[in-house]
Coordinates of C-alpha atoms in Angstrom, one line a residue:
Chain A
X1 CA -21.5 -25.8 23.2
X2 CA -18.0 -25.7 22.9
X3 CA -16.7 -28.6 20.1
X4 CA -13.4 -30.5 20.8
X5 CA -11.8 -33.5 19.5
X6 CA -8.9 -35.5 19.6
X7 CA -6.4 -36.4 17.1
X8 CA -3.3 -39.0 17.7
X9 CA 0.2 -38.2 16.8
X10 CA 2.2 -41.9 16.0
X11 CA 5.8 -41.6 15.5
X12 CA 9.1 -43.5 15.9
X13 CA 7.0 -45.7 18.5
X14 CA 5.8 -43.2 20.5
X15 CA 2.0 -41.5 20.7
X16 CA 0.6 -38.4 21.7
X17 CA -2.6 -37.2 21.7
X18 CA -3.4 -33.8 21.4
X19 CA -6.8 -32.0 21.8
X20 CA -8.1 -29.6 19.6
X21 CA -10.8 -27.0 19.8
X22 CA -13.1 -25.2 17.2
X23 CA -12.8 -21.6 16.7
X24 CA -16.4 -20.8 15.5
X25 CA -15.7 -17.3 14.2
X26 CA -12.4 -18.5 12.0
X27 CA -14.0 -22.0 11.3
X28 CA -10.4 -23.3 12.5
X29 CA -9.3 -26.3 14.7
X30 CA -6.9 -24.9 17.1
X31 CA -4.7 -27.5 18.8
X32 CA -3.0 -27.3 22.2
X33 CA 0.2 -29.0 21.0
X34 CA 2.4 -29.8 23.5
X35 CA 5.7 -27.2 23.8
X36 CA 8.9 -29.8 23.1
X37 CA 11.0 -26.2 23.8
X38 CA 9.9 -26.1 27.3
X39 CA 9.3 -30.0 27.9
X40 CA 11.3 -31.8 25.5
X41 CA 9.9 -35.3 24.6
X42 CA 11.3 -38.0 22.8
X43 CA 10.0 -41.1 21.9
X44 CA 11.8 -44.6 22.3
X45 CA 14.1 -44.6 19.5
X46 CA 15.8 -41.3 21.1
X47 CA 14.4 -39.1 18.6
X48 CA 13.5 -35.7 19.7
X49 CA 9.3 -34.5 19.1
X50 CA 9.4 -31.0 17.3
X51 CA 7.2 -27.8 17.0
X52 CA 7.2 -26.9 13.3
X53 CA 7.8 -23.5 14.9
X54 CA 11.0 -23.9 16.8
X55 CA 14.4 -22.8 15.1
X56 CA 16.5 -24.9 12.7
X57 CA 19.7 -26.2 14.2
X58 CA 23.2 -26.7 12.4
X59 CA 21.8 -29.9 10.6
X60 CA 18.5 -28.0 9.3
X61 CA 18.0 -27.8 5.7
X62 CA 15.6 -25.8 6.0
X63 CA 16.1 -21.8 4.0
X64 CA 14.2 -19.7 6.4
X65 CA 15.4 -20.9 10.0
X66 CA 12.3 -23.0 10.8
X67 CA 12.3 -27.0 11.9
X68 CA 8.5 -27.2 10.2
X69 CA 10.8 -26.5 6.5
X70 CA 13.5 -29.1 7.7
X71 CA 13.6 -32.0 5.7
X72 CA 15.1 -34.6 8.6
X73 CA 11.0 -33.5 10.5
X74 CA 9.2 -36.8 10.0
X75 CA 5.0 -35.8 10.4
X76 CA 2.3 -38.2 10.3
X77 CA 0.8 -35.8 7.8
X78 CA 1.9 -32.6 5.6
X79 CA -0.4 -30.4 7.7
X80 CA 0.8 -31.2 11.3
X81 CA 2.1 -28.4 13.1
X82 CA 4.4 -31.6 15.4
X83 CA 6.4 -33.7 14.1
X84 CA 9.8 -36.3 15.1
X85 CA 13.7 -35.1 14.1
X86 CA 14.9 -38.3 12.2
X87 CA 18.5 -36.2 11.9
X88 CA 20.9 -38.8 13.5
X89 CA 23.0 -36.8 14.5
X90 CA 21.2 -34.6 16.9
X91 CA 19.2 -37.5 18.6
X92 CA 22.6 -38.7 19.9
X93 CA 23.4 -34.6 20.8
X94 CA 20.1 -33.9 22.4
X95 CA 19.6 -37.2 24.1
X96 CA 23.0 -37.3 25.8
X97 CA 22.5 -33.5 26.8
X98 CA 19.0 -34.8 28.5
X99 CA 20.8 -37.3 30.2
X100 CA 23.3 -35.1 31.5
Chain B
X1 CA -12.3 20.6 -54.7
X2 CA -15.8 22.3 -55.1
X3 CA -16.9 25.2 -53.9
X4 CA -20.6 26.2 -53.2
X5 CA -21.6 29.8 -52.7
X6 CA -22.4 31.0 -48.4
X7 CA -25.5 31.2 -48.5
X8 CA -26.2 27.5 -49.5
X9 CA -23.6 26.6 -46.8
X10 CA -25.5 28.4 -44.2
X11 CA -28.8 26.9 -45.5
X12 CA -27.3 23.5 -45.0
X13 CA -25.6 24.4 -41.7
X14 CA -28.8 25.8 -40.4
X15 CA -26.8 29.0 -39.5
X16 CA -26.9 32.1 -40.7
X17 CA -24.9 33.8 -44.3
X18 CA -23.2 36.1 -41.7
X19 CA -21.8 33.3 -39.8
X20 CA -20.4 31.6 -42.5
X21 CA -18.9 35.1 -43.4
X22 CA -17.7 35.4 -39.6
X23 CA -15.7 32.1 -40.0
X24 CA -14.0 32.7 -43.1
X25 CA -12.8 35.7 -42.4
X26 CA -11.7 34.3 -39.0
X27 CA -10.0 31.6 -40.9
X28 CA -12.0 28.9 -39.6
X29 CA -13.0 27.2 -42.9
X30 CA -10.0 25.5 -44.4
X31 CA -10.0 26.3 -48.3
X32 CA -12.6 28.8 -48.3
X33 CA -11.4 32.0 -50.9
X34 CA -13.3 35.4 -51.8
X35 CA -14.4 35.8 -55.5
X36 CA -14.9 39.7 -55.3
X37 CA -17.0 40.4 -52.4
X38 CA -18.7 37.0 -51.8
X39 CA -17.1 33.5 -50.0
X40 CA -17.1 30.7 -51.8
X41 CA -16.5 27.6 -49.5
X42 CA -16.0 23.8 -49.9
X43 CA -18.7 21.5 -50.5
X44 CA -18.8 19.5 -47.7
X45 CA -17.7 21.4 -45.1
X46 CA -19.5 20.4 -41.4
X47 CA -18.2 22.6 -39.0
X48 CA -15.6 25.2 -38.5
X49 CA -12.2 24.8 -36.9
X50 CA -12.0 25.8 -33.1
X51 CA -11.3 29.0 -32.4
X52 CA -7.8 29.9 -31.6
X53 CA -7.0 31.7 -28.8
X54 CA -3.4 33.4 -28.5
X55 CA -2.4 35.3 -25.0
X56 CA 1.0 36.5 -24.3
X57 CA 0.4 34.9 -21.1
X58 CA 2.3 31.9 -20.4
X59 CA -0.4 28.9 -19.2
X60 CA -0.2 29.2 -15.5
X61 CA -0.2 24.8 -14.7
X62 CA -2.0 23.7 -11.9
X63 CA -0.3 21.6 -9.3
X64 CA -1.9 18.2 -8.9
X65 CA -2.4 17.5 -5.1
X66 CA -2.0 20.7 -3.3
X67 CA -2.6 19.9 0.3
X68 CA 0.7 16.8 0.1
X69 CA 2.1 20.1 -1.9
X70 CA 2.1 22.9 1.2
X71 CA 3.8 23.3 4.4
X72 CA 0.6 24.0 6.3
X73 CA 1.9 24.4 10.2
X74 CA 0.6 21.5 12.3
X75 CA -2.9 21.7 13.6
X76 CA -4.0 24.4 11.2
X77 CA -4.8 21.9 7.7
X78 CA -8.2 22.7 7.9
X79 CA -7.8 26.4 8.2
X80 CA -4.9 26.6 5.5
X81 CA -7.5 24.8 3.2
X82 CA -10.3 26.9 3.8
X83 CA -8.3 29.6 2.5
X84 CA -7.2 28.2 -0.7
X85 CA -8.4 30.2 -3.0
X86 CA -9.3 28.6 -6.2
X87 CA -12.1 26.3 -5.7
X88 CA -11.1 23.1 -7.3
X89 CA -7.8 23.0 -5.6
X90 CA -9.4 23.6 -2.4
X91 CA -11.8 20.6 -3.3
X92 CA -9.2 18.2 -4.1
X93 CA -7.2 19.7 -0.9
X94 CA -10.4 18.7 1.0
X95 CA -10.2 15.3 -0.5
X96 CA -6.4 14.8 0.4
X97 CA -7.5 16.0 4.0
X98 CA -10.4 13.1 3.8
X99 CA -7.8 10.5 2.3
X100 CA -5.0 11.3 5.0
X101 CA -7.2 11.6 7.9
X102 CA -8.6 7.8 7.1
X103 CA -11.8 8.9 5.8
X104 CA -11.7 7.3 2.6
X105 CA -15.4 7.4 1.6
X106 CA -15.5 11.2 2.2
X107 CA -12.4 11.5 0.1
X108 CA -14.4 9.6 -3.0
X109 CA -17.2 11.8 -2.8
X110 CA -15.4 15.1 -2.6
X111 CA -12.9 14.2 -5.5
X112 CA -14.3 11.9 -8.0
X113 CA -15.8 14.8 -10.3
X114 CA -12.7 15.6 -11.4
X115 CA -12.1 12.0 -12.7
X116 CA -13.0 13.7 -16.1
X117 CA -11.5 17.0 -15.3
X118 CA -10.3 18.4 -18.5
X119 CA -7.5 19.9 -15.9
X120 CA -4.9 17.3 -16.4
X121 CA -3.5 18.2 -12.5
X122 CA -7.1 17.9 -11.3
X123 CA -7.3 14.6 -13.0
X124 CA -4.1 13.2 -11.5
X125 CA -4.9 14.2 -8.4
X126 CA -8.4 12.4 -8.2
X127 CA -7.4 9.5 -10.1
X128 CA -4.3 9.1 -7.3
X129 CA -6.7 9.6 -4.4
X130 CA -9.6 7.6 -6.1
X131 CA -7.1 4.7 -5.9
X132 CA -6.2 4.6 -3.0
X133 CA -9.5 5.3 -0.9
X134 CA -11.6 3.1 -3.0
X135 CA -9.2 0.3 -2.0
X136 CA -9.9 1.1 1.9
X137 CA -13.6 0.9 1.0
X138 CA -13.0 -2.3 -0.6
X139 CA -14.7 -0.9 -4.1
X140 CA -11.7 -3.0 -6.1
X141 CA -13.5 -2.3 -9.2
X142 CA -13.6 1.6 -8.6
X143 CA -10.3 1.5 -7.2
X144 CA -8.2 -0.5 -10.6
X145 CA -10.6 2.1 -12.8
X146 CA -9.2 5.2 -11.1
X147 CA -5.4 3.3 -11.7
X148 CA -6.2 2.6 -15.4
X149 CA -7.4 6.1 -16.0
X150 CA -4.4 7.5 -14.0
X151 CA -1.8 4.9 -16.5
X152 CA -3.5 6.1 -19.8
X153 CA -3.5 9.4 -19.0
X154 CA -0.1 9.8 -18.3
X155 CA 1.2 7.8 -21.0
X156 CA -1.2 10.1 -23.2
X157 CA -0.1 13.0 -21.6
X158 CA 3.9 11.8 -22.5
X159 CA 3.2 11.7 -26.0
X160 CA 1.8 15.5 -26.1
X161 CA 3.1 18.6 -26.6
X162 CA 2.7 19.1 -22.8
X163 CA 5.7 20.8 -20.6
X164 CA 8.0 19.1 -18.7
X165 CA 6.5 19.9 -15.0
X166 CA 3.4 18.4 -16.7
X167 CA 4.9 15.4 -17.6
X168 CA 6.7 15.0 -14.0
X169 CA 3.1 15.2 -12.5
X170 CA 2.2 12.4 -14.3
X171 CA 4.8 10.3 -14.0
X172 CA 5.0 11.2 -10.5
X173 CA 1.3 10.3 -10.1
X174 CA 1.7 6.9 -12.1
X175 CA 4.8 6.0 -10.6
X176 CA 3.5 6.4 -6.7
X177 CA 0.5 4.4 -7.3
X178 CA 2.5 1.4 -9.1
X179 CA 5.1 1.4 -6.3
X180 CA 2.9 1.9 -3.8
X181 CA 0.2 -0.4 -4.4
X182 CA 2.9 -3.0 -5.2
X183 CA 2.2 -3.1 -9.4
X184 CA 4.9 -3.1 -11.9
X185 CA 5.5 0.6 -12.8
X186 CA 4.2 1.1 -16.1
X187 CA 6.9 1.5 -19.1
X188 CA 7.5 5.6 -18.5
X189 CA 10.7 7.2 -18.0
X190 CA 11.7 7.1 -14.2
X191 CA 10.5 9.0 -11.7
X192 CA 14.0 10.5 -10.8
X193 CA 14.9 12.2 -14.1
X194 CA 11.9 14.2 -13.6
X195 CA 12.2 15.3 -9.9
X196 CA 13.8 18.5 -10.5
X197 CA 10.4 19.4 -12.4
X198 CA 8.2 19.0 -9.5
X199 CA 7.7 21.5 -6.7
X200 CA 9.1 21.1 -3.2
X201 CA 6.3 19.0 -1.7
X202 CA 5.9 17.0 -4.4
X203 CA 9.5 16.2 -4.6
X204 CA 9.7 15.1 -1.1
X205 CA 6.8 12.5 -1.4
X206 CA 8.4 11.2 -4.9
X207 CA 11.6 11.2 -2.4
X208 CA 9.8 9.1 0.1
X209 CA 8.3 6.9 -2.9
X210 CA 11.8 6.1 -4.3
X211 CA 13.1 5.2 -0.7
X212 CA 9.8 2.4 -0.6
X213 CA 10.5 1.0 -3.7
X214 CA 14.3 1.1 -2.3
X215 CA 12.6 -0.5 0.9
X216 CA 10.8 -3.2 -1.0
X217 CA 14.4 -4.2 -2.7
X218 CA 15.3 -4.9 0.7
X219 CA 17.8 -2.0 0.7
X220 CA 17.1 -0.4 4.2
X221 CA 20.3 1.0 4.4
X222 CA 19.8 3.0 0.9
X223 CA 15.7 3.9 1.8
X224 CA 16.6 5.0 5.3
X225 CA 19.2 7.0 3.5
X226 CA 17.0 8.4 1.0
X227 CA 14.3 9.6 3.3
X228 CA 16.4 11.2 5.4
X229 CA 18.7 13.3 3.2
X230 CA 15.3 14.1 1.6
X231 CA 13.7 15.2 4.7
X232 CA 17.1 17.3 5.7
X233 CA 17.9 19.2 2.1
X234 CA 14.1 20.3 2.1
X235 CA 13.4 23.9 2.4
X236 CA 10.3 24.4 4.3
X237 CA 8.8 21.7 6.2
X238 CA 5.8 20.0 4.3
X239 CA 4.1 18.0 6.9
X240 CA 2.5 15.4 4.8
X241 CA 5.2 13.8 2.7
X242 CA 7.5 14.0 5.9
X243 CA 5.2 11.8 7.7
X244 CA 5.6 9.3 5.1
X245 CA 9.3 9.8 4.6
X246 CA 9.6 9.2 8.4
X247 CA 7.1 6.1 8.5
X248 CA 9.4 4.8 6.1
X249 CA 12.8 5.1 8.0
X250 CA 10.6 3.5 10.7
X251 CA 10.3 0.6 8.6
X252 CA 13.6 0.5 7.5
X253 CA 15.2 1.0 10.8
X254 CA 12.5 -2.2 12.2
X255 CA 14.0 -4.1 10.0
X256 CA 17.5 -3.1 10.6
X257 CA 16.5 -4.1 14.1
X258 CA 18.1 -0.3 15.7
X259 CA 14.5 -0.1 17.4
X260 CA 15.3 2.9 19.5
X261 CA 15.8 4.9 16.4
X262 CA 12.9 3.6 15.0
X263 CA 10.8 4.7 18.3
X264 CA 12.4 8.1 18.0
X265 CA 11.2 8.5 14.0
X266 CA 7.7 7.3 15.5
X267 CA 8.1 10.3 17.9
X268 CA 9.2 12.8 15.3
X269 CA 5.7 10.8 12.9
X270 CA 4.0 11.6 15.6
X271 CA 4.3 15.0 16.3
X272 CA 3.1 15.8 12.6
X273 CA 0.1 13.8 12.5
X274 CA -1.6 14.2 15.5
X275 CA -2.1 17.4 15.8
X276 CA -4.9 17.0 12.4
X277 CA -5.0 13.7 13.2
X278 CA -3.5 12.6 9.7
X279 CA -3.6 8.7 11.0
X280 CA -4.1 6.5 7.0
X281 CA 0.1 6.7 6.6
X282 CA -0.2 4.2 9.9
X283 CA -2.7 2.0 8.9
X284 CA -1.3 1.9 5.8
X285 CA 1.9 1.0 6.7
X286 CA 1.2 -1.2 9.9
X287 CA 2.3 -4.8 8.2
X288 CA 5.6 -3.3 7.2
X289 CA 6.1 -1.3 10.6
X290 CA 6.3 -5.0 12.1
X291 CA 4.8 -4.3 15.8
X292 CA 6.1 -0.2 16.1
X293 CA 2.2 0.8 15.9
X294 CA 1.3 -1.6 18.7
X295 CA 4.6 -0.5 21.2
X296 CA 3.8 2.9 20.8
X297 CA 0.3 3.3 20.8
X298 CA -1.8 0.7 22.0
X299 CA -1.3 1.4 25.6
X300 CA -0.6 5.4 25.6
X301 CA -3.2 6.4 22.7
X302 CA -6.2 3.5 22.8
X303 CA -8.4 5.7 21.3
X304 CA -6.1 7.0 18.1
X305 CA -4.9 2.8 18.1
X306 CA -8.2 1.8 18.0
X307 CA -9.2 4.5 14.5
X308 CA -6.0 3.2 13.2
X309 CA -6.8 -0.5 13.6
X310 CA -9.7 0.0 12.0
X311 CA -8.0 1.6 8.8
X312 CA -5.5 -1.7 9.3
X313 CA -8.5 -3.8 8.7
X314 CA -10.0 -1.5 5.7
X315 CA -6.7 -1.4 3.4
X316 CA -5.6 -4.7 4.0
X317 CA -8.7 -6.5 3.2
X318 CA -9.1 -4.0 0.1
X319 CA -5.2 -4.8 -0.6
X320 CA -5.9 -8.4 -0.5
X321 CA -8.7 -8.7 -3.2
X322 CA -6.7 -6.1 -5.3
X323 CA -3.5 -8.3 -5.7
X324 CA -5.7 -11.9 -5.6
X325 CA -8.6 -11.7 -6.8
X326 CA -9.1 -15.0 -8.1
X327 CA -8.1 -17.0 -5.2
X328 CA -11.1 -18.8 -2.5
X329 CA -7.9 -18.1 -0.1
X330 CA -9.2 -15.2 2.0
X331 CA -8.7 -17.1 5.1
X332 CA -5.7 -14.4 6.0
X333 CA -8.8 -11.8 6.7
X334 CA -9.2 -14.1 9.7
X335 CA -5.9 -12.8 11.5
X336 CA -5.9 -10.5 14.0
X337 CA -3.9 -7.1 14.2
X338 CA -1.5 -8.8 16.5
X339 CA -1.1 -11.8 14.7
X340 CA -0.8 -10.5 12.0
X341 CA 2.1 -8.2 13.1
X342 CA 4.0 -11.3 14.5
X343 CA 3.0 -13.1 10.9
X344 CA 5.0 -10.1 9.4
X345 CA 8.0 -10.2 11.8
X346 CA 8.3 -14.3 11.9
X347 CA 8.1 -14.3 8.0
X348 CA 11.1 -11.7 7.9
X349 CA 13.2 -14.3 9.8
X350 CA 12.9 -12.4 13.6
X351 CA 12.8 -15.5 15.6
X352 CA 10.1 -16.0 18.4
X353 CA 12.8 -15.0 21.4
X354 CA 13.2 -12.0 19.5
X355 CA 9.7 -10.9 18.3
X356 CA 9.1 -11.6 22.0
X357 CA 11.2 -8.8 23.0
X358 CA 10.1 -6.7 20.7
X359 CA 6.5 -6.8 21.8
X360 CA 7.0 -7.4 25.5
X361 CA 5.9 -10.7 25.7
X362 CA 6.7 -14.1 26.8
X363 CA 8.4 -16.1 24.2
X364 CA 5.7 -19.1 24.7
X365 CA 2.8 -16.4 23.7
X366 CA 4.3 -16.0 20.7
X367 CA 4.7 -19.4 19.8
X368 CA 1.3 -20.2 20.5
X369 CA 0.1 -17.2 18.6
X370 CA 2.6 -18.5 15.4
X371 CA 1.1 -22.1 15.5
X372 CA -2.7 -20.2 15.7
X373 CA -1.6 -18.2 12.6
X374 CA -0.6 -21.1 10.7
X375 CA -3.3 -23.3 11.5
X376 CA -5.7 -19.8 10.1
X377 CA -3.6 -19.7 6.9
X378 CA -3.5 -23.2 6.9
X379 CA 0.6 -23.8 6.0
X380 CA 2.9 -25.3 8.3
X381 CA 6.6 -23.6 7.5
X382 CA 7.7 -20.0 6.8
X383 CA 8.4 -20.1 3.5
X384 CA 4.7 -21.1 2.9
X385 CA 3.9 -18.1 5.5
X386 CA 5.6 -15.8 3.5
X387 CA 3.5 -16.1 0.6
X388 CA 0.8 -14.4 2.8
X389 CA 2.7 -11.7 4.0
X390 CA 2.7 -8.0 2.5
X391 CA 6.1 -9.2 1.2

């Protein structure tokens, strides 16, 4: 039987819960995170959720090109693979942009 | 000194008074004079010295791996080695055949006599290919003794009266294992003073083993350079260190990102090894070819991909425990062959649009497939990524 569970992502005011199955050969959790590239999300205070995968913008401090080494990416813990921008700047870019 | 007469010598020795004779008039017993007819030699003695013998003929030296050494024609490796015709060099040629084919536990068994070969090139050559296969069988142990024994040698061998080519083996031996296998190269004078000692197929591999070293400097432009001025000023075509000296422009151009030149050095790889199927330079090299072993031959040779993916699996799990041996960390075993090959292009800055490209697939595959690979290796960024990689 297949073993799933459910972990909550709490951030800037918003929540999102994201389900996560158990790779019995790996002993891994695998997650089905949501894809902010493709469906960008953000949660009340305008802030933009992040894949720790997606490329680094103009603001990004992080040395190899990835969001996930930016400092301004806010996670509930070290090891999330999500997280929320907290870079002022580009919530008032990206959220104006949406709007538009 | 004292002296005691020959015939209490031999008494001693156990050998006969007409031995003892034999050696002193040979000049074998150091301090030993005639007194009239009779020897009189020095208490003490044990044995003789060795007996000295002086040819006019120069020492004919043995060239340490002769198959990487000849310019066998395509197809016919087995044949050519058949008719080697000094035995041991056609054994370790056999074992070279074993090692580049990917059949690393054949290679062992064929080669590892001459571990203790009094043969210095015969040594070299099994210690170099006892290396590398016992890392693909995962024998670690088996596989740092052959590279200890390959080290002191040569470093012994530097400080002996040995000639020049002698030394180059050596040094080429050393140095190829160290750069290869990712090691610091061992204090000995550089591999490029001593080229011009080594014969022409030799040469060309030390050629292609200074253009990875240049490659791991992350100088693509100098090792795509290198190999291919090597390859061109060659005389004769010496199918073995061309494939490497090819699979490394292949890298170098992946990384450069001019991918159709790197297909067409694939092509020209290609053509060399499969006709005696000569397949371990691709597993070896599969990390650092970043996704050319999957465009070109997982959908036009399945069953060669499949033999190679299989040597992938071998060397990188034997690579692992080689350079960590300590850590519980091993959790990068789990990665597949593709993931793995995206781990190795998203960890050398390609970003997912691009690796998505470069493998024919759709950009949200690979995302999913980086987020799988981190949550295998457990990290979360690509610098922490990198620390995995073969970099």
């Amino acid at each position: 039987m297949e073993k799933v569970k459910h972990k909550t992502f709490s951030l800037d005011g918003d929540i999102i819960e994201v389900k996560f199955r158990y790779d019995n050969e790996c002993d891994v959790w695998h997650g089905e995170y949501p894809d902010f590239i493709e469906s960008p999300r953000y949660t009340p205070g305008g802030r933009p959720w992040i894949n720790v995968t997606k490329d680094d913008c103009e603001y990004s401090t992080s040395e190899y090109g990835d969001c996930g080494g930016c400092e301004h990416l806010m996670k509930q813990s070290e090891t999330d693979l999500i997280g929320v921008c907290m870079k002022d700047n580009l919530k008032t870019i990206i959220a104006n942009e949406e709007a538009i | 000194m004292q002296f005691e007469q020959a015939q209490q010598t031999a008494e001693r020795l156990g050998v006969t008074v007409r031995a003892i004779q034999k050696w002193a008039n040979e000049g074998r017993i150091p301090g030993a004079k005639k007194v009239g007819r009779e020897w009189m030699i020095p208490v003490g003695l044990v044995k003789p010295l060795d007996k000295v013998v002086i040819s006019d003929k120069p020492k004919k030296i043995r060239m340490a791996m002769p198959l990487l050494n000849s310019s066998f024609t395509p197809g016919k490796c087995r044949e050519y080695i058949d008719c080697i015709p000094d035995e041991d060099d056609r054994k370790i040629a056999l074992g070279e055949y074993y090692y580049f084919s990917g059949q690393a536990e054949l290679c062992t068994k064929t080669v590892e006599e001459y571990l203790d070969s009094q043969d210095e090139a015969l040594r070299y050559s099994a210690a170099l290919l006892c290396s590398f296969a016992n890392l693909s069988r995962g024998h670690i142990h088996l596989a740092r003794f052959a590279m200890d024994r390959l080290k002191t040698d040569m470093i012994k061998g530097l400080r002996s009266e040995a000639t020049a080519e002698l030394h180059a083996i050596g040094i080429f031996t050393a140095t190829t294992a160290a750069v290869l296998l990712h090691s610091p190269v061992p204090d000995i004078p550089p591999l490029e003073k001593y080229l011009k000692f080594l014969p022409a197929g030799l040469k060309l591999f030390a050629c292609y083993v200074l253009a990875h070293k240049a490659y791991l400097e992350k100088n693509y432009e100098g090792c795509l350079a290198m190999a291919e001025m090597s390859i061109d000023l060659c005389p004769n075509q010496y199918p073995i260190p061309e494939i490497y000296c090819r699979s490394v422009m292949v890298m170098a151009l992946t990384n450069l990102k001019r991918m159709d030149e790197a297909k067409a050095q694939m092509t020209e790889l290609w053509k060399l090894a499969q006709p005696d199927g000569l397949i371990e330079v691709l597993g070896e090299h599969h990390g650092l070819m970043q996704g050319m072993i999957e465009i070109f031959f997982k959908n036009d040779y399945p069953e060669e991909y499949k033999k190679i993916i299989e040597i992938v699996y071998a060397f990188a799990a034997g690579w692992r425990k080689i350079h960590n041996p300590d850590t519980n960390h091993d959790v990068a075993d789990n990665l597949s062959t593709m993931e793995f090959t995206i781990a190795m292009l998203y960890s050398r800055g390609w970003k997912a649009k691009e690796i998505a490209l470069h493998m024919d697939m759709s950009e949200r595959s690979i995302n999913t497939h980086i987020q799988c690979i981190y949550e295998k290796l457990q990290v979360n960024d690509k610098n922490s990524l990198r620390q995995f990689m073969l970099t």
